[in-house]
Amino acid sequence: MRRMLAGLACLTALAGCPSAPAADEVTTCTAEQRAVNWENFGVGFFAGYCRACHSAEADDRYGAPEGLDFDSLEQVQALKGSIHDTVLVDETMPVGGGVDEESLTLLATFLDCGL
């Protein structure tokens, strides 16, 4: 299901969205898609699903490599392709899953258009 979501770069409310491009392709995004940004989506998503392990401030990284942190927009931008593949394609993160389909769809939109 997540693999299918990776190809959907938007919610139904954002109709007319392009499918997710390969990492090296240019994406044409609508204003609504670009509106899914760090401030209104990314901060909360990464705080809720990633930073328990992937933060310089994490008490116990539970095996997450040192330096692989998502504390800032710049850190997420630098790892955009890996985040896309790991969460949306390979479905190996977050460990244990738990991300609802709406959030996965918004993550795809954020990675493709909001960064």
One Martini backbone bead per residue (centre of mass of N, CA, C, O) as a GRO file, in nm:
protein
  115
    1MET     BB    1   0.058   0.062  -0.021
    2ARG     BB    2   0.298   0.260   0.002
    3ARG     BB    3   0.392   0.235  -0.287
    4MET     BB    4   0.142   0.371  -0.397
    5LEU     BB    5   0.174   0.638  -0.234
    6ALA     BB    6   0.439   0.731  -0.368
    7GLY     BB    7   0.271   0.803  -0.637
    8LEU     BB    8   0.116   0.994  -0.437
    9ALA     BB    9   0.142   1.358  -0.406
   10CYS     BB   10  -0.160   1.354  -0.273
   11LEU     BB   11  -0.459   1.453  -0.195
   12THR     BB   12  -0.773   1.476  -0.297
   13ALA     BB   13  -0.776   1.790  -0.242
   14LEU     BB   14  -0.517   1.778  -0.460
   15ALA     BB   15  -0.597   1.773  -0.740
   16GLY     BB   16  -0.382   1.710  -1.013
   17CYS     BB   17  -0.145   1.541  -0.938
   18PRO     BB   18   0.148   1.421  -0.965
   19SER     BB   19   0.347   1.182  -0.979
   20ALA     BB   20   0.607   1.047  -0.849
   21PRO     BB   21   0.927   1.098  -0.895
   22ALA     BB   22   1.219   1.060  -0.957
   23ALA     BB   23   1.487   1.187  -0.792
   24ASP     BB   24   1.596   1.331  -1.084
   25GLU     BB   25   1.331   1.473  -1.124
   26VAL     BB   26   1.115   1.710  -1.222
   27THR     BB   27   0.868   1.897  -1.045
   28THR     BB   28   0.528   1.976  -1.079
   29CYS     BB   29   0.370   2.210  -0.869
   30THR     BB   30   0.136   2.316  -0.681
   31ALA     BB   31   0.039   2.536  -0.451
   32GLU     BB   32  -0.084   2.323  -0.261
   33GLN     BB   33   0.168   2.144  -0.244
   34ARG     BB   34   0.372   2.370  -0.147
   35ALA     BB   35   0.207   2.409   0.129
   36VAL     BB   36   0.359   2.153   0.210
   37ASN     BB   37   0.559   2.208   0.485
   38TRP     BB   38   0.762   2.240   0.748
   39GLU     BB   39   0.572   2.401   0.940
   40ASN     BB   40   0.285   2.228   0.869
   41PHE     BB   41   0.447   1.925   0.869
   42GLY     BB   42   0.748   1.834   0.913
   43VAL     BB   43   0.792   1.888   1.211
   44GLY     BB   44   0.569   1.690   1.314
   45PHE     BB   45   0.649   1.434   1.171
   46PHE     BB   46   0.948   1.408   1.276
   47ALA     BB   47   0.873   1.422   1.576
   48GLY     BB   48   0.665   1.171   1.576
   49TYR     BB   49   0.851   0.946   1.383
   50CYS     BB   50   1.190   1.012   1.425
   51ARG     BB   51   1.330   1.166   1.689
   52ALA     BB   52   1.363   0.937   1.896
   53CYS     BB   53   1.632   0.857   1.713
   54HIS     BB   54   1.667   1.122   1.499
   55SER     BB   55   1.854   1.291   1.732
   56ALA     BB   56   2.073   1.482   1.912
   57GLU     BB   57   1.857   1.458   2.173
   58ALA     BB   58   1.858   1.163   2.207
   59ASP     BB   59   1.879   0.932   2.456
   60ASP     BB   60   1.790   0.685   2.255
   61ARG     BB   61   1.864   0.558   1.930
   62TYR     BB   62   1.813   0.253   1.867
   63GLY     BB   63   2.060   0.239   1.632
   64ALA     BB   64   2.093   0.503   1.521
   65PRO     BB   65   2.291   0.685   1.352
   66GLU     BB   66   2.514   0.902   1.390
   67GLY     BB   67   2.399   1.204   1.228
   68LEU     BB   68   2.101   1.087   1.170
   69ASP     BB   69   1.914   1.372   1.147
   70PHE     BB   70   1.573   1.557   1.207
   71ASP     BB   71   1.596   1.877   1.326
   72SER     BB   72   1.603   1.994   1.026
   73LEU     BB   73   1.552   2.098   0.716
   74GLU     BB   74   1.841   2.047   0.610
   75GLN     BB   75   1.853   1.747   0.690
   76VAL     BB   76   1.615   1.658   0.517
   77GLN     BB   77   1.713   1.757   0.242
   78ALA     BB   78   1.979   1.580   0.236
   79LEU     BB   79   1.766   1.303   0.274
   80LYS     BB   80   1.521   1.279   0.081
   81GLY     BB   81   1.565   1.013  -0.082
   82SER     BB   82   1.597   0.823   0.163
   83ILE     BB   83   1.327   0.882   0.291
   84HIS     BB   84   1.149   0.797   0.062
   85ASP     BB   85   1.252   0.502   0.037
   86THR     BB   86   1.226   0.404   0.337
   87VAL     BB   87   0.918   0.486   0.379
   88LEU     BB   88   0.763   0.450   0.083
   89VAL     BB   89   0.906   0.191  -0.044
   90ASP     BB   90   1.042  -0.009   0.176
   91GLU     BB   91   0.909   0.018   0.470
   92THR     BB   92   1.143   0.053   0.727
   93MET     BB   93   1.011   0.331   0.805
   94PRO     BB   94   0.925   0.318   1.080
   95VAL     BB   95   0.969   0.130   1.326
   96GLY     BB   96   0.658  -0.038   1.328
   97GLY     BB   97   0.532   0.196   1.200
   98GLY     BB   98   0.216   0.390   1.223
   99VAL     BB   99   0.157   0.535   0.960
  100ASP     BB  100  -0.068   0.700   0.816
  101GLU     BB  101  -0.185   0.749   0.500
  102GLU     BB  102  -0.205   1.058   0.507
  103SER     BB  103   0.090   1.106   0.601
  104LEU     BB  104   0.225   0.966   0.361
  105THR     BB  105   0.110   1.151   0.146
  106LEU     BB  106   0.226   1.413   0.268
  107LEU     BB  107   0.520   1.327   0.250
  108ALA     BB  108   0.535   1.308  -0.054
  109THR     BB  109   0.461   1.603  -0.100
  110PHE     BB  110   0.685   1.731   0.063
  111LEU     BB  111   0.928   1.603  -0.089
  112ASP     BB  112   0.833   1.701  -0.384
  113CYS     BB  113   0.721   2.022  -0.296
  114GLY     BB  114   0.804   2.152   0.004
  115LEU     BB  115   1.131   2.176  -0.033
   0.00000   0.00000   0.00000
